[in-house]
Amino acid sequence: MRYFILTFLLLFYAAAKAQDLSSLYEKVKPAVVVIYTEERKLQRLGNTMSMVNSQGLGSGFMISDTQIITAAHVVDVAEKLFVQFLDGEIIEANVISTFKQADVALINLIKPKKNAVLVSLGDSDKSKVGEQVVVIGAPFGLSHSLSSGYISSKISNIKDTNPFTNTDFIQTDAAINTGNSGGPMFNLKGEVIGIVSQIKTITGGFQGIGFAATSNIAKNLLIDKKIPWTGADFLPLTGKSAQLLNLPQNSGLLVQRVVSTSLYGKMGLRGGNVEATIDGTDLLLGGDIILAFNGIRFEMNNTVLKQLGDFATNLKSGDTVEIKILRDGKILSLKNRKNH
């Protein structure tokens, strides 16, 4: 008899939990979007390397009728963005702000979404290991797909106020696959506590270890700091790599790709066009190397990175932006004015 009662209670509890997840899903799914991107990538065509258009896919969620949060790696060097909603409508968007290390980004629709359903950012610091979470996104293009799991761990690297190196992630066993990136991780209250970022895998597929950037770091970087998107992908050069490329200083930023319509693209910054490997790192050579921003010489230390963070945070429309670069062995300056 006791066994029967216990079995009944377990089944009842499981059914109730399933109902809770179904209700949560129906409530928040209209706020989840699919993001289609178009990037320029270097690709071998016969015996030559050429820049070609490459299609990308990710997820995101609405926090206003025009603003969407997603993952930085989904949109950081996208030439074009298109957002598809649950009702099938597609609206073009532009990037506002991205942070590569934290892997969070904010994009803006070119026109408001009518009757938009919004979700709110919860306090990720209050989430606990063992807490159940729900992930909604577009794995392999299967839009508004739900997976659930638990918080496995919390991994934070917030040492100071440097916005370029701080990270804060939630580890989960909820299934995450290609296309989930940028999608929301919900607690059972329907609050977003994470932005899906990446997985740790040996096979290339999901193996039970996934990561989401916390809602709190997204709130701090994207909403509070509002550092503008520059539209370029960089690779830091230090030590041996800096010596090999004949830098006139200890560190620099090797430009990999530049979005033509971005701030740096309009300034004439050039990306790489030759594939290479240095110290086990795959990269593109042939692009500009940034030496300084508005007189602040680039160095890989927290003091300089903090200065650069303050400079970027305080940048306003109409402010002069000047970068010193190394191009073809010559030091040049590029200057422009930031426009929204």
PDB file of C-alpha atoms in Angstrom, residues 72 98-104 157 163-169 197-198 213 217 221 236:
ATOM      1  CA  ALA A  72      28.071  38.355 -28.947  1.00  0.00           C
ATOM      2  CA  THR A  98      28.739  43.530 -27.882  1.00  0.00           C
ATOM      3  CA  PHE A  99      31.205  42.087 -25.362  1.00  0.00           C
ATOM      4  CA  LYS A 100      33.229  39.188 -26.718  1.00  0.00           C
ATOM      5  CA  GLN A 101      34.567  37.726 -23.461  1.00  0.00           C
ATOM      6  CA  ALA A 102      31.243  37.882 -21.635  1.00  0.00           C
ATOM      7  CA  ASP A 103      29.500  36.783 -24.870  1.00  0.00           C
ATOM      8  CA  VAL A 104      26.528  39.139 -24.627  1.00  0.00           C
ATOM      9  CA  ASN A 157      35.671  35.951 -13.201  1.00  0.00           C
ATOM     10  CA  PRO A 163      34.380  45.389 -18.978  1.00  0.00           C
ATOM     11  CA  PHE A 164      36.556  43.621 -21.550  1.00  0.00           C
ATOM     12  CA  THR A 165      37.797  40.713 -19.434  1.00  0.00           C
ATOM     13  CA  ASN A 166      35.015  40.127 -16.903  1.00  0.00           C
ATOM     14  CA  THR A 167      32.952  36.966 -17.347  1.00  0.00           C
ATOM     15  CA  ASP A 168      30.119  35.361 -15.408  1.00  0.00           C
ATOM     16  CA  PHE A 169      28.603  32.053 -16.517  1.00  0.00           C
ATOM     17  CA  SER A 197      26.721  30.918 -24.867  1.00  0.00           C
ATOM     18  CA  GLN A 198      28.583  27.664 -25.593  1.00  0.00           C
ATOM     19  CA  ALA A 213      26.236  34.236 -19.578  1.00  0.00           C
ATOM     20  CA  ILE A 217      26.563  40.675 -16.415  1.00  0.00           C
ATOM     21  CA  LEU A 221      27.440  45.648 -19.705  1.00  0.00           C
ATOM     22  CA  PRO A 236      45.614  40.349 -28.948  1.00  0.00           C
TER      23      PRO A 236
END
